[in-house]
Structure formats: C-alpha cells, structure tokens
Amino acid sequence: MQCDEYPFASTDEGGTALPATQRAVTWVPAAEQRKQGGMVSAFQVQNRVLKGDPFYVEV
C-alpha cells in the first residue's frame, strides 16, 4: 500500500499547495498508484499540458 493524493501531486494544486481541507490523501494498492501516476503523466505529455495549464478531471 502507498499513500496517494488528490489533486495529483504533479499539478499546481497538488501536494501541499492547497490547505488540508481542500485536498485528500488515502492508502491505495501500490500497483494502482503506479498505474494512475503513469496515466496522468501520459495524459500530460500527449495533450501537451504545461505547468499552469488548466484541465478538467472527470470522475
């Protein structure tokens, strides 16, 4: 298990950029976290998302 966060750490709002009341962390299986991280990275590269660019996440 690994700790994962939302918003994604690779975004301007991720990590500790927002107050604790506006972000979430939870334990997830390590394989799931690696897969999700790879998908986010691939999305950012394929769609040329640069630092500061806005994008939406549909859940």
PDB file of C-alpha atoms in Angstrom:
ATOM      1  CA  MET A   1       0.000   0.000   0.000  1.00  0.00           C
ATOM      2  CA  GLN A   2       1.079   3.567  -0.712  1.00  0.00           C
ATOM      3  CA  CYS A   3      -0.331   6.954   0.186  1.00  0.00           C
ATOM      4  CA  ASP A   4      -1.875   8.778  -2.792  1.00  0.00           C
ATOM      5  CA  GLU A   5      -3.201  12.306  -3.051  1.00  0.00           C
ATOM      6  CA  TYR A   6      -5.792  14.331  -4.930  1.00  0.00           C
ATOM      7  CA  PRO A   7      -5.353  16.759  -6.586  1.00  0.00           C
ATOM      8  CA  PHE A   8      -2.449  15.000  -8.275  1.00  0.00           C
ATOM      9  CA  ALA A   9       0.988  15.967  -6.941  1.00  0.00           C
ATOM     10  CA  SER A  10       2.133  16.837 -10.478  1.00  0.00           C
ATOM     11  CA  THR A  11      -0.402  19.690 -10.719  1.00  0.00           C
ATOM     12  CA  ASP A  12      -0.201  23.247  -9.396  1.00  0.00           C
ATOM     13  CA  GLU A  13      -2.969  22.407  -6.900  1.00  0.00           C
ATOM     14  CA  GLY A  14      -1.404  19.101  -5.860  1.00  0.00           C
ATOM     15  CA  GLY A  15       0.743  18.119  -2.929  1.00  0.00           C
ATOM     16  CA  THR A  16       0.630  20.731  -0.187  1.00  0.00           C
ATOM     17  CA  ALA A  17      -0.302  23.662  -2.480  1.00  0.00           C
ATOM     18  CA  LEU A  18      -3.869  23.702  -1.118  1.00  0.00           C
ATOM     19  CA  PRO A  19      -4.969  23.826   2.530  1.00  0.00           C
ATOM     20  CA  ALA A  20      -5.503  20.400   4.101  1.00  0.00           C
ATOM     21  CA  THR A  21      -9.281  20.929   3.992  1.00  0.00           C
ATOM     22  CA  GLN A  22      -9.152  21.149   0.171  1.00  0.00           C
ATOM     23  CA  ARG A  23      -7.092  18.056  -0.611  1.00  0.00           C
ATOM     24  CA  ALA A  24      -7.397  14.353   0.070  1.00  0.00           C
ATOM     25  CA  VAL A  25      -4.974  11.528   0.792  1.00  0.00           C
ATOM     26  CA  THR A  26      -5.678   7.850   1.230  1.00  0.00           C
ATOM     27  CA  TRP A  27      -3.995   4.457   1.089  1.00  0.00           C
ATOM     28  CA  VAL A  28      -4.191   2.653  -2.251  1.00  0.00           C
ATOM     29  CA  PRO A  29      -2.572  -0.508  -3.598  1.00  0.00           C
ATOM     30  CA  ALA A  30       0.937   0.293  -4.866  1.00  0.00           C
ATOM     31  CA  ALA A  31       0.233  -1.124  -8.341  1.00  0.00           C
ATOM     32  CA  GLU A  32      -2.873   1.058  -8.644  1.00  0.00           C
ATOM     33  CA  GLN A  33      -0.932   4.160  -7.649  1.00  0.00           C
ATOM     34  CA  ARG A  34       1.831   3.440 -10.173  1.00  0.00           C
ATOM     35  CA  LYS A  35      -0.729   2.836 -12.938  1.00  0.00           C
ATOM     36  CA  GLN A  36      -2.615   6.048 -12.142  1.00  0.00           C
ATOM     37  CA  GLY A  37       0.610   8.049 -11.999  1.00  0.00           C
ATOM     38  CA  GLY A  38       1.628   6.704 -15.389  1.00  0.00           C
ATOM     39  CA  MET A  39      -1.773   7.571 -16.840  1.00  0.00           C
ATOM     40  CA  VAL A  40      -1.603  11.143 -15.533  1.00  0.00           C
ATOM     41  CA  SER A  41       1.921  11.579 -16.899  1.00  0.00           C
ATOM     42  CA  ALA A  42       0.921  10.157 -20.287  1.00  0.00           C
ATOM     43  CA  PHE A  43      -2.123  12.458 -20.428  1.00  0.00           C
ATOM     44  CA  GLN A  44       0.035  15.495 -19.680  1.00  0.00           C
ATOM     45  CA  VAL A  45       2.572  14.579 -22.386  1.00  0.00           C
ATOM     46  CA  GLN A  46       0.059  13.521 -25.055  1.00  0.00           C
ATOM     47  CA  ASN A  47      -2.061  16.640 -24.546  1.00  0.00           C
ATOM     48  CA  ARG A  48       0.897  18.989 -24.095  1.00  0.00           C
ATOM     49  CA  VAL A  49      -0.295  20.109 -20.666  1.00  0.00           C
ATOM     50  CA  LEU A  50       2.337  22.557 -19.467  1.00  0.00           C
ATOM     51  CA  LYS A  51       2.872  23.948 -15.971  1.00  0.00           C
ATOM     52  CA  GLY A  52      -0.045  26.255 -15.192  1.00  0.00           C
ATOM     53  CA  ASP A  53      -2.291  24.945 -17.992  1.00  0.00           C
ATOM     54  CA  PRO A  54      -5.873  24.263 -16.875  1.00  0.00           C
ATOM     55  CA  PHE A  55      -7.514  20.878 -17.457  1.00  0.00           C
ATOM     56  CA  TYR A  56     -10.524  19.023 -16.079  1.00  0.00           C
ATOM     57  CA  VAL A  57     -10.704  15.610 -14.450  1.00  0.00           C
ATOM     58  CA  GLU A  58     -13.989  13.756 -14.940  1.00  0.00           C
ATOM     59  CA  VAL A  59     -14.855  11.259 -12.242  1.00  0.00           C
TER      60      VAL A  59
END
